[in-house]
Amino acid sequence: MSEKSQLERLGLFDAKVPRYTSYPTAPHFGDDLTPERFGEWVSGIAPGSSVSLYVHVPFCRRLCWFCACRTQGTQSDAPVAAYLEVLKAEIALLAAHLPEGVTLSRLHWGGGTPTLLSAGMMQELAGAILSVLPLGPDAEFSVEIDPNEIDAARLDTLVGAGMNRASIGVQDFDDEIQKTIGRIQSYDTTRDVAEMIRARGVPSLNADILYGLPHQTRARMTESVQRLLSLNPDRVALYGYAHVPWMAKRQQLIPSEALPTPHQRLELFDTARRLFLWDNYAEIGIDHFATRDDGLTHAQQAGRLRRNFQGYTDDQSEVLIGVGASSISRFPQGYAQNASATSAHAAAIRRGAFSTARGHRFKGDDRLRARMIEALMCDFRISATEILRDFDIAAAELQAMFRAANAEFEGLLQVSDDGLFIPREARALTRMVARRFDAYDLSKAGHSSAV
């Protein structure tokens, strides 16, 4: 039996499963987590420790049809300027709750289009953040950059503020595909911005590219990946396009009949994957690639790879604070999400309160299952030694969980006293295997294709 036939029989091409950037996943957050509890969690951070900070900028000059992020279009700087004032007030509110000596291990600006901010606005935002949470030793400051919305002045400001990792969204370089997904971004523009970033001494460049887009073929995928490789990115995220028009209404503008089938999606992924491997990139988790000297590669080799809302990371901080509308924070106690609407978020901050609207406090075996799922997503392996050391579970019960998962996948997994391992030929099933350790009802949310 061929590998593809076996994957098909096991349900890969029909399954809808979470991406597992958190556990439990965001659809299972409830509305019982209060702003007061969020403030207590912030105050409970250990003095002198390091945390990560994510800043969400939900504005774009134009709304790309493929995007499912929480964004809104604007042609004026007025709402952006007003939002900046809210961010500064939110950071000041954090400062009132933070213990002494807390520094940043990671700072990430995402969106939306954070480079929509003017150079002056960027300087204000960076100053407000770093006056409260200075960058710690070996800290990483990354920014999502839209090549269509950046110039020398803004790049200079970001580099002056300490940006040492830039992330460029590519999606696909094919003209027809770009028109179909509402994202016009030429290779020449992208190359020029990459060169501007490198010329300013930014040591690391990330890029995102999508598979599963309308009108994509293996030939077009090959051409786009080869063009991307010519930019010499240090990291690449090869994400599967999630067509969820019931959640992201703008995706209704994308013709569903032009989308590749699940079988074709797997072929597109494999085409891109082979090209990255041939160019000597290390394969990181299920959908990332990195140069051999990149931090993600070292983290994977050392067993320190982690997964969060931005994908794979080598950040070891236990706390991730999300700032801005819809941002999600992670604490040892659980998750907290800000109000999604910018108006509701701003109203709370202007009242002097956090805008926490949803979240989840860990209970029961949440932490155990979260770690097992993260281990599968990062390392394709659950170490029985680690789980038995760190969690209150009997060896017999853990082995029973492993055997039940293996039975569901017809013995394709490897189970031993050392733990559970997903072999190379079964790694396309990783998210489905992770789902086997998910105790929550997945019918509550419409998830994306498993491939």
Tab-separated table of C-alpha atoms in Angstrom:
chain	number	residue	atom	x	y	z
A	1	MET	CA	0.000	0.000	0.000
A	2	SER	CA	1.354	3.426	-0.921
A	3	GLU	CA	2.027	6.027	1.765
A	4	LYS	CA	-0.636	8.325	0.290
A	5	SER	CA	-3.216	5.523	0.273
A	6	GLN	CA	-2.512	4.792	3.909
A	7	LEU	CA	-2.830	8.473	4.830
A	8	GLU	CA	-6.118	8.624	2.949
A	9	ARG	CA	-7.491	5.567	4.743
A	10	LEU	CA	-6.581	7.136	8.075
A	11	GLY	CA	-8.631	10.205	7.185
A	12	LEU	CA	-5.947	12.819	6.494
A	13	PHE	CA	-7.705	14.323	3.489
A	14	ASP	CA	-11.058	14.707	5.242
A	15	ALA	CA	-10.047	15.752	8.753
A	16	LYS	CA	-10.502	19.249	10.174
A	17	VAL	CA	-8.240	19.805	13.151
A	18	PRO	CA	-6.768	22.676	15.200
A	19	ARG	CA	-3.320	24.095	14.496
A	20	TYR	CA	-2.567	23.739	18.213
A	21	THR	CA	-0.823	27.027	18.840
A	22	SER	CA	-2.392	26.728	22.297
A	23	TYR	CA	-4.164	24.119	24.408
A	24	PRO	CA	-6.993	24.371	24.922
A	25	THR	CA	-7.528	26.194	21.643
A	26	ALA	CA	-9.084	29.668	21.546
A	27	PRO	CA	-12.637	28.496	20.670
A	28	HIS	CA	-12.753	26.892	24.121
A	29	PHE	CA	-11.961	30.095	25.982
A	30	GLY	CA	-14.821	31.222	28.199
A	31	ASP	CA	-16.089	34.655	29.229
A	32	ASP	CA	-15.505	34.145	32.952
A	33	LEU	CA	-11.919	35.430	33.064
A	34	THR	CA	-12.063	38.967	34.429
A	35	PRO	CA	-9.768	41.961	33.936
A	36	GLU	CA	-9.095	41.814	37.671
A	37	ARG	CA	-7.842	38.225	37.387
A	38	PHE	CA	-5.612	39.235	34.477
A	39	GLY	CA	-4.154	42.004	36.626
A	40	GLU	CA	-3.471	39.486	39.393
A	41	TRP	CA	-1.632	37.229	36.943
A	42	VAL	CA	0.525	40.146	35.787
A	43	SER	CA	1.287	41.122	39.381
A	44	GLY	CA	2.211	37.506	40.096
A	45	ILE	CA	5.078	37.458	37.587
A	46	ALA	CA	8.339	36.770	39.405
A	47	PRO	CA	10.391	39.943	39.998
A	48	GLY	CA	13.461	40.097	37.781
A	49	SER	CA	12.154	37.484	35.363
A	50	SER	CA	11.838	37.776	31.585
A	51	VAL	CA	8.593	37.783	29.618
A	52	SER	CA	7.498	38.048	26.006
A	53	LEU	CA	5.289	40.827	24.672
A	54	TYR	CA	3.083	40.727	21.583
A	55	VAL	CA	1.612	43.979	20.225
A	56	HIS	CA	-1.342	43.702	17.861
A	57	VAL	CA	-1.906	46.470	15.309
A	58	PRO	CA	-5.226	45.622	13.614
A	59	PHE	CA	-5.080	48.094	10.712
A	60	CYS	CA	-4.299	47.609	7.014
A	61	ARG	CA	-4.397	49.988	4.043
A	62	ARG	CA	-6.210	47.257	2.182
A	63	LEU	CA	-7.767	44.010	3.368
A	64	CYS	CA	-6.308	40.924	1.698
A	65	TRP	CA	-9.083	38.476	0.888
A	66	PHE	CA	-7.205	35.376	2.049
A	67	CYS	CA	-6.506	36.743	5.539
A	68	ALA	CA	-8.489	35.529	8.546
A	69	CYS	CA	-6.776	37.790	11.092
A	70	ARG	CA	-8.685	40.399	13.072
A	71	THR	CA	-8.006	43.492	10.989
A	72	GLN	CA	-9.765	46.554	9.637
A	73	GLY	CA	-8.996	48.746	6.664
A	74	THR	CA	-8.158	52.430	6.882
A	75	GLN	CA	-6.908	55.023	4.425
A	76	SER	CA	-6.487	57.626	7.156
A	77	ASP	CA	-3.911	57.820	9.936
A	78	ALA	CA	-6.481	59.196	12.390
A	79	PRO	CA	-7.732	55.832	13.738
A	80	VAL	CA	-4.162	54.546	13.876
A	81	ALA	CA	-3.059	57.569	15.919
A	82	ALA	CA	-6.007	57.097	18.291
A	83	TYR	CA	-5.173	53.405	18.658
A	84	LEU	CA	-1.556	54.266	19.448
A	85	GLU	CA	-2.743	56.381	22.380
A	86	VAL	CA	-4.744	53.395	23.640
A	87	LEU	CA	-1.685	51.140	23.345
A	88	LYS	CA	0.405	53.613	25.322
A	89	ALA	CA	-2.270	53.777	28.029
A	90	GLU	CA	-2.458	49.966	28.123
A	91	ILE	CA	1.317	49.741	28.543
A	92	ALA	CA	1.151	52.280	31.372
A	93	LEU	CA	-1.556	50.147	32.995
A	94	LEU	CA	0.719	47.110	32.714
A	95	ALA	CA	3.528	49.092	34.310
A	96	ALA	CA	1.346	49.722	37.362
A	97	HIS	CA	0.941	45.950	37.852
A	98	LEU	CA	4.350	44.602	36.845
A	99	PRO	CA	6.841	43.630	39.571
A	100	GLU	CA	10.297	45.176	39.660
A	101	GLY	CA	13.003	44.235	37.219
A	102	VAL	CA	10.955	42.382	34.589
A	103	THR	CA	12.598	42.459	31.147
A	104	LEU	CA	11.723	41.283	27.663
A	105	SER	CA	13.070	38.128	26.076
A	106	ARG	CA	10.912	38.630	22.992
A	107	LEU	CA	9.038	41.617	21.566
A	108	HIS	CA	6.865	41.068	18.506
A	109	TRP	CA	4.737	43.554	16.585
A	110	GLY	CA	2.066	41.887	14.478
A	111	GLY	CA	-1.252	42.576	12.868
A	112	GLY	CA	-2.673	43.711	10.640
A	113	THR	CA	0.141	45.848	9.365
A	114	PRO	CA	2.342	47.275	12.131
A	115	THR	CA	4.450	49.035	9.502
A	116	LEU	CA	1.372	51.132	8.768
A	117	LEU	CA	2.556	53.287	11.668
A	118	SER	CA	4.535	56.360	10.701
A	119	ALA	CA	8.161	56.601	11.789
A	120	GLY	CA	7.128	58.978	14.568
A	121	MET	CA	4.404	56.622	15.782
A	122	MET	CA	6.849	53.707	15.770
A	123	GLN	CA	9.260	55.693	17.878
A	124	GLU	CA	6.514	56.568	20.355
A	125	LEU	CA	5.347	52.965	20.648
A	126	ALA	CA	8.831	51.517	21.044
A	127	GLY	CA	9.700	54.164	23.619
A	128	ALA	CA	6.557	53.481	25.639
A	129	ILE	CA	7.236	49.743	25.695
A	130	LEU	CA	10.961	49.795	26.384
A	131	SER	CA	10.663	52.362	29.172
A	132	VAL	CA	8.505	49.827	31.039
A	133	LEU	CA	9.936	46.526	29.785
A	134	PRO	CA	13.517	46.923	28.554
A	135	LEU	CA	15.035	44.340	26.249
A	136	GLY	CA	16.979	41.761	28.210
A	137	PRO	CA	20.250	40.064	27.215
A	138	ASP	CA	19.962	38.268	23.858
A	139	ALA	CA	16.412	39.599	23.451
A	140	GLU	CA	14.699	39.391	20.091
A	141	PHE	CA	12.620	42.263	18.682
A	142	SER	CA	10.710	41.185	15.586
A	143	VAL	CA	8.279	43.079	13.374
A	144	GLU	CA	5.919	41.885	10.653
A	145	ILE	CA	6.734	43.996	7.599
A	146	ASP	CA	4.468	44.524	4.605
A	147	PRO	CA	6.778	45.225	1.637
A	148	ASN	CA	4.048	47.457	0.190
A	149	GLU	CA	3.903	49.519	3.392
A	150	ILE	CA	7.444	50.360	4.427
A	151	ASP	CA	10.116	52.933	3.578
A	152	ALA	CA	13.644	53.871	4.610
A	153	ALA	CA	12.536	56.209	7.405
A	154	ARG	CA	10.355	53.581	9.054
A	155	LEU	CA	13.016	50.894	8.707
A	156	ASP	CA	15.613	53.217	10.214
A	157	THR	CA	13.302	53.873	13.162
A	158	LEU	CA	12.692	50.173	13.769
A	159	VAL	CA	16.384	49.329	13.600
A	160	GLY	CA	17.182	52.258	15.891
A	161	ALA	CA	14.643	50.919	18.390
A	162	GLY	CA	16.365	47.525	18.413
A	163	MET	CA	14.587	45.419	15.783
A	164	ASN	CA	16.835	42.448	15.061
A	165	ARG	CA	14.396	40.173	13.248
A	166	ALA	CA	12.152	41.175	10.362
A	167	SER	CA	9.312	39.055	9.039
A	168	ILE	CA	7.989	39.462	5.499
A	169	GLY	CA	4.724	37.974	4.297
A	170	VAL	CA	5.063	36.595	0.768
A	171	GLN	CA	2.075	34.220	0.306
A	172	ASP	CA	2.837	33.585	-3.411
A	173	PHE	CA	4.619	35.471	-6.188
A	174	ASP	CA	2.351	34.338	-9.028
A	175	ASP	CA	0.390	37.240	-10.575
A	176	GLU	CA	-2.877	35.336	-11.086
A	177	ILE	CA	-2.840	33.937	-7.572
A	178	GLN	CA	-2.127	37.365	-6.101
A	179	LYS	CA	-5.086	38.866	-7.951
A	180	THR	CA	-7.357	36.034	-6.811
A	181	ILE	CA	-6.464	36.444	-3.121
A	182	GLY	CA	-6.460	40.254	-3.194
A	183	ARG	CA	-2.766	40.629	-2.362
A	184	ILE	CA	-0.680	42.374	-5.031
A	185	GLN	CA	2.994	42.247	-4.056
A	186	SER	CA	5.650	41.931	-6.736
A	187	TYR	CA	8.856	39.988	-6.388
A	188	ASP	CA	10.839	43.147	-7.183
A	189	THR	CA	9.197	45.063	-4.321
A	190	THR	CA	9.787	42.178	-1.914
A	191	ARG	CA	13.421	41.789	-3.002
A	192	ASP	CA	14.077	45.520	-2.616
A	193	VAL	CA	12.686	45.541	0.922
A	194	ALA	CA	14.693	42.447	1.851
A	195	GLU	CA	17.834	44.201	0.614
A	196	MET	CA	16.953	47.337	2.609
A	197	ILE	CA	16.565	45.208	5.736
A	198	ARG	CA	19.877	43.419	5.197
A	199	ALA	CA	21.671	46.690	4.387
A	200	ARG	CA	20.712	48.016	7.832
A	201	GLY	CA	22.382	45.105	9.558
A	202	VAL	CA	19.240	43.300	10.709
A	203	PRO	CA	20.688	39.858	11.429
A	204	SER	CA	17.632	37.713	10.742
A	205	LEU	CA	14.942	37.694	8.068
A	206	ASN	CA	11.779	35.576	8.249
A	207	ALA	CA	9.305	34.922	5.452
A	208	ASP	CA	5.837	33.365	5.248
A	209	ILE	CA	4.564	31.528	2.179
A	210	LEU	CA	1.248	29.741	1.698
A	211	TYR	CA	0.261	26.489	0.030
A	212	GLY	CA	-3.295	25.561	-0.864
A	213	LEU	CA	-4.121	28.894	-2.521
A	214	PRO	CA	-6.483	29.126	-5.522
A	215	HIS	CA	-4.878	28.301	-8.872
A	216	GLN	CA	-1.711	26.973	-7.236
A	217	THR	CA	0.045	24.174	-9.112
A	218	ARG	CA	3.277	22.364	-8.417
A	219	ALA	CA	4.982	24.398	-11.146
A	220	ARG	CA	3.766	27.687	-9.692
A	221	MET	CA	4.696	26.579	-6.180
A	222	THR	CA	8.177	25.701	-7.399
A	223	GLU	CA	8.609	29.095	-9.047
A	224	SER	CA	7.468	31.012	-5.951
A	225	VAL	CA	9.670	29.007	-3.577
A	226	GLN	CA	12.713	29.442	-5.800
A	227	ARG	CA	12.130	33.175	-5.888
A	228	LEU	CA	11.769	33.208	-2.125
A	229	LEU	CA	14.994	31.251	-1.700
A	230	SER	CA	16.811	33.876	-3.766
A	231	LEU	CA	16.155	36.277	-0.850
A	232	ASN	CA	18.065	33.955	1.525
A	233	PRO	CA	15.594	34.050	4.427
A	234	ASP	CA	16.819	32.682	7.746
A	235	ARG	CA	13.428	31.190	8.590
A	236	VAL	CA	10.432	30.266	6.482
A	237	ALA	CA	6.924	29.420	7.634
A	238	LEU	CA	5.120	27.248	5.064
A	239	TYR	CA	1.522	27.628	6.176
A	240	GLY	CA	-1.484	25.910	4.703
A	241	TYR	CA	-4.119	28.384	3.563
A	242	ALA	CA	-7.179	27.957	5.786
A	243	HIS	CA	-10.331	28.597	3.774
A	244	VAL	CA	-12.884	29.488	6.467
A	245	PRO	CA	-15.333	31.905	4.797
A	246	TRP	CA	-17.906	31.285	7.546
A	247	MET	CA	-15.446	32.921	9.973
A	248	ALA	CA	-13.626	35.370	7.657
A	249	LYS	CA	-16.302	36.881	5.435
A	250	ARG	CA	-13.783	38.449	3.037
A	251	GLN	CA	-12.738	34.942	1.982
A	252	GLN	CA	-16.103	34.677	0.228
A	253	LEU	CA	-14.424	36.720	-2.527
A	254	ILE	CA	-12.118	33.774	-3.239
A	255	PRO	CA	-13.594	31.236	-5.704
A	256	SER	CA	-13.759	27.931	-3.870
A	257	GLU	CA	-13.760	26.022	-7.168
A	258	ALA	CA	-10.215	27.303	-7.807
A	259	LEU	CA	-8.858	25.825	-4.577
A	260	PRO	CA	-6.662	22.713	-4.787
A	261	THR	CA	-8.057	19.447	-3.449
A	262	PRO	CA	-6.675	17.994	-0.204
A	263	HIS	CA	-4.565	15.552	-2.257
A	264	GLN	CA	-3.189	18.472	-4.267
A	265	ARG	CA	-2.517	20.442	-1.075
A	266	LEU	CA	-0.272	17.631	0.148
A	267	GLU	CA	1.565	17.616	-3.184
A	268	LEU	CA	2.060	21.391	-2.982
A	269	PHE	CA	3.432	21.103	0.531
A	270	ASP	CA	5.785	18.286	-0.444
A	271	THR	CA	6.985	20.260	-3.472
A	272	ALA	CA	7.912	23.254	-1.327
A	273	ARG	CA	9.338	21.084	1.441
A	274	ARG	CA	11.718	19.308	-0.920
A	275	LEU	CA	12.969	22.622	-2.282
A	276	PHE	CA	13.762	23.935	1.196
A	277	LEU	CA	15.529	20.723	2.132
A	278	TRP	CA	17.515	20.722	-1.109
A	279	ASP	CA	18.665	24.235	-0.195
A	280	ASN	CA	19.966	22.821	3.109
A	281	TYR	CA	17.295	24.257	5.399
A	282	ALA	CA	16.502	22.300	8.542
A	283	GLU	CA	12.912	21.121	8.871
A	284	ILE	CA	11.334	22.569	12.021
A	285	GLY	CA	8.138	20.988	13.310
A	286	ILE	CA	5.291	20.550	10.863
A	287	ASP	CA	5.631	23.667	8.714
A	288	HIS	CA	8.783	25.723	9.416
A	289	PHE	CA	12.265	25.686	7.907
A	290	ALA	CA	15.420	27.391	9.139
A	291	THR	CA	19.066	27.758	8.259
A	292	ARG	CA	21.452	25.463	10.100
A	293	ASP	CA	22.754	28.241	12.350
A	294	ASP	CA	19.334	29.700	13.220
A	295	GLY	CA	18.035	29.728	16.785
A	296	LEU	CA	15.080	27.497	15.866
A	297	THR	CA	17.437	24.830	14.539
A	298	HIS	CA	19.545	24.934	17.697
A	299	ALA	CA	16.399	24.813	19.862
A	300	GLN	CA	15.082	21.781	18.003
A	301	GLN	CA	18.407	19.968	18.346
A	302	ALA	CA	18.499	20.723	22.075
A	303	GLY	CA	14.855	19.753	22.701
A	304	ARG	CA	13.922	23.364	23.569
A	305	LEU	CA	11.573	24.109	20.681
A	306	ARG	CA	8.281	25.669	21.775
A	307	ARG	CA	5.013	26.575	20.083
A	308	ASN	CA	2.844	29.657	20.600
A	309	PHE	CA	0.416	31.891	18.742
A	310	GLN	CA	3.122	33.055	16.333
A	311	GLY	CA	4.105	29.471	15.463
A	312	TYR	CA	7.412	27.894	16.468
A	313	THR	CA	9.786	29.719	18.780
A	314	ASP	CA	12.935	29.208	20.810
A	315	ASP	CA	11.603	31.544	23.510
A	316	GLN	CA	11.656	29.886	26.935
A	317	SER	CA	9.635	32.518	28.805
A	318	GLU	CA	6.629	31.162	30.668
A	319	VAL	CA	4.710	34.431	30.238
A	320	LEU	CA	3.546	35.993	26.976
A	321	ILE	CA	1.619	39.243	27.387
A	322	GLY	CA	-0.626	40.330	24.528
A	323	VAL	CA	-1.253	44.066	24.082
A	324	GLY	CA	-3.910	45.516	21.806
A	325	ALA	CA	-7.362	44.479	20.653
A	326	SER	CA	-7.911	40.685	20.437
A	327	SER	CA	-4.391	39.898	21.721
A	328	ILE	CA	-3.977	36.691	23.716
A	329	SER	CA	-1.750	36.366	26.761
A	330	ARG	CA	-0.347	33.139	28.180
A	331	PHE	CA	0.522	32.661	31.850
A	332	PRO	CA	1.360	29.566	33.905
A	333	GLN	CA	-2.219	29.882	35.206
A	334	GLY	CA	-3.919	29.995	31.783
A	335	TYR	CA	-4.835	32.221	28.839
A	336	ALA	CA	-6.434	35.675	28.667
A	337	GLN	CA	-7.734	37.426	25.558
A	338	ASN	CA	-8.458	41.125	25.146
A	339	ALA	CA	-11.729	42.390	23.690
A	340	SER	CA	-11.707	41.754	19.944
A	341	ALA	CA	-13.331	44.987	18.810
A	342	THR	CA	-11.022	47.986	18.891
A	343	SER	CA	-13.863	50.123	20.265
A	344	ALA	CA	-14.525	47.794	23.223
A	345	HIS	CA	-10.819	47.427	23.899
A	346	ALA	CA	-10.249	51.184	23.815
A	347	ALA	CA	-13.246	51.884	26.064
A	348	ALA	CA	-11.920	49.572	28.769
A	349	ILE	CA	-8.389	50.976	28.656
A	350	ARG	CA	-9.679	54.546	28.795
A	351	ARG	CA	-11.614	53.588	31.949
A	352	GLY	CA	-8.328	52.486	33.474
A	353	ALA	CA	-9.134	48.771	33.218
A	354	PHE	CA	-7.685	45.909	31.224
A	355	SER	CA	-9.967	44.784	28.405
A	356	THR	CA	-9.818	41.055	29.205
A	357	ALA	CA	-12.957	39.547	27.711
A	358	ARG	CA	-12.277	35.826	27.383
A	359	GLY	CA	-9.815	33.275	28.632
A	360	HIS	CA	-9.190	29.953	30.278
A	361	ARG	CA	-7.848	28.989	33.681
A	362	PHE	CA	-5.986	25.680	33.565
A	363	LYS	CA	-7.803	22.901	35.367
A	364	GLY	CA	-7.715	19.149	35.642
A	365	ASP	CA	-5.178	17.654	33.261
A	366	ASP	CA	-4.947	20.708	30.974
A	367	ARG	CA	-1.227	21.241	31.596
A	368	LEU	CA	-0.435	17.568	31.028
A	369	ARG	CA	-2.294	17.439	27.742
A	370	ALA	CA	-0.918	20.823	26.668
A	371	ARG	CA	2.632	19.568	27.108
A	372	MET	CA	1.995	16.289	25.277
A	373	ILE	CA	0.420	18.126	22.346
A	374	GLU	CA	3.229	20.686	22.210
A	375	ALA	CA	5.825	17.890	22.302
A	376	LEU	CA	4.151	16.165	19.355
A	377	MET	CA	3.908	19.403	17.374
A	378	CYS	CA	7.541	20.325	18.071
A	379	ASP	CA	9.421	17.036	18.320
A	380	PHE	CA	6.989	14.387	16.978
A	381	ARG	CA	7.645	12.623	20.248
A	382	ILE	CA	6.262	12.449	23.776
A	383	SER	CA	8.951	11.502	26.288
A	384	ALA	CA	7.526	9.226	28.968
A	385	THR	CA	10.429	10.149	31.254
A	386	GLU	CA	9.623	13.862	30.994
A	387	ILE	CA	5.890	13.425	31.498
A	388	LEU	CA	6.277	11.110	34.501
A	389	ARG	CA	8.809	13.510	36.029
A	390	ASP	CA	6.764	16.669	35.578
A	391	PHE	CA	3.148	15.523	35.948
A	392	ASP	CA	1.052	13.465	38.338
A	393	ILE	CA	0.189	10.498	36.157
A	394	ALA	CA	0.909	6.801	36.603
A	395	ALA	CA	3.152	5.059	34.082
A	396	ALA	CA	0.431	2.508	33.316
A	397	GLU	CA	-2.118	5.240	32.579
A	398	LEU	CA	0.318	7.088	30.326
A	399	GLN	CA	1.165	3.932	28.389
A	400	ALA	CA	-2.551	3.212	27.996
A	401	MET	CA	-2.994	6.649	26.405
A	402	PHE	CA	-0.119	5.942	24.011
A	403	ARG	CA	-1.494	2.519	23.037
A	404	ALA	CA	-4.979	3.930	22.434
A	405	ALA	CA	-3.554	6.613	20.144
A	406	ASN	CA	-1.490	4.061	18.253
A	407	ALA	CA	-4.499	1.804	17.787
A	408	GLU	CA	-6.439	4.666	16.229
A	409	PHE	CA	-3.669	5.017	13.643
A	410	GLU	CA	-3.416	1.283	12.955
A	411	GLY	CA	-0.083	0.826	14.682
A	412	LEU	CA	1.661	3.377	12.466
A	413	LEU	CA	3.096	5.166	15.514
A	414	GLN	CA	5.944	3.836	17.642
A	415	VAL	CA	5.197	3.139	21.314
A	416	SER	CA	7.759	1.984	23.858
A	417	ASP	CA	8.723	2.482	27.485
A	418	ASP	CA	10.464	5.659	26.271
A	419	GLY	CA	7.196	7.169	25.026
A	420	LEU	CA	5.386	7.738	21.742
A	421	PHE	CA	7.024	8.683	18.440
A	422	ILE	CA	5.588	9.696	15.049
A	423	PRO	CA	7.865	8.251	12.325
A	424	ARG	CA	8.751	10.210	9.209
A	425	GLU	CA	6.156	8.497	7.010
A	426	ALA	CA	3.314	9.452	9.385
A	427	ARG	CA	4.199	13.069	10.121
A	428	ALA	CA	1.507	14.431	7.854
A	429	LEU	CA	-0.853	13.070	10.537
A	430	THR	CA	0.754	15.031	13.389
A	431	ARG	CA	-2.155	17.393	14.042
A	432	MET	CA	-4.531	14.426	13.971
A	433	VAL	CA	-2.355	12.525	16.447
A	434	ALA	CA	-2.299	15.637	18.667
A	435	ARG	CA	-6.095	15.758	18.490
A	436	ARG	CA	-6.111	12.266	20.049
A	437	PHE	CA	-4.755	13.863	23.247
A	438	ASP	CA	-7.266	16.746	23.186
A	439	ALA	CA	-9.974	16.297	25.811
A	440	TYR	CA	-12.195	19.131	24.533
A	441	ASP	CA	-15.155	18.875	22.159
A	442	LEU	CA	-13.812	19.834	18.732
A	443	SER	CA	-17.298	20.231	17.281
A	444	LYS	CA	-17.477	23.672	18.921
A	445	ALA	CA	-15.372	25.271	16.214
A	446	GLY	CA	-14.751	24.955	12.488
A	447	HIS	CA	-11.106	24.061	12.101
A	448	SER	CA	-8.923	24.026	9.018
A	449	SER	CA	-7.870	21.104	6.842
A	450	ALA	CA	-5.413	18.667	8.412
A	451	VAL	CA	-3.237	18.939	5.322
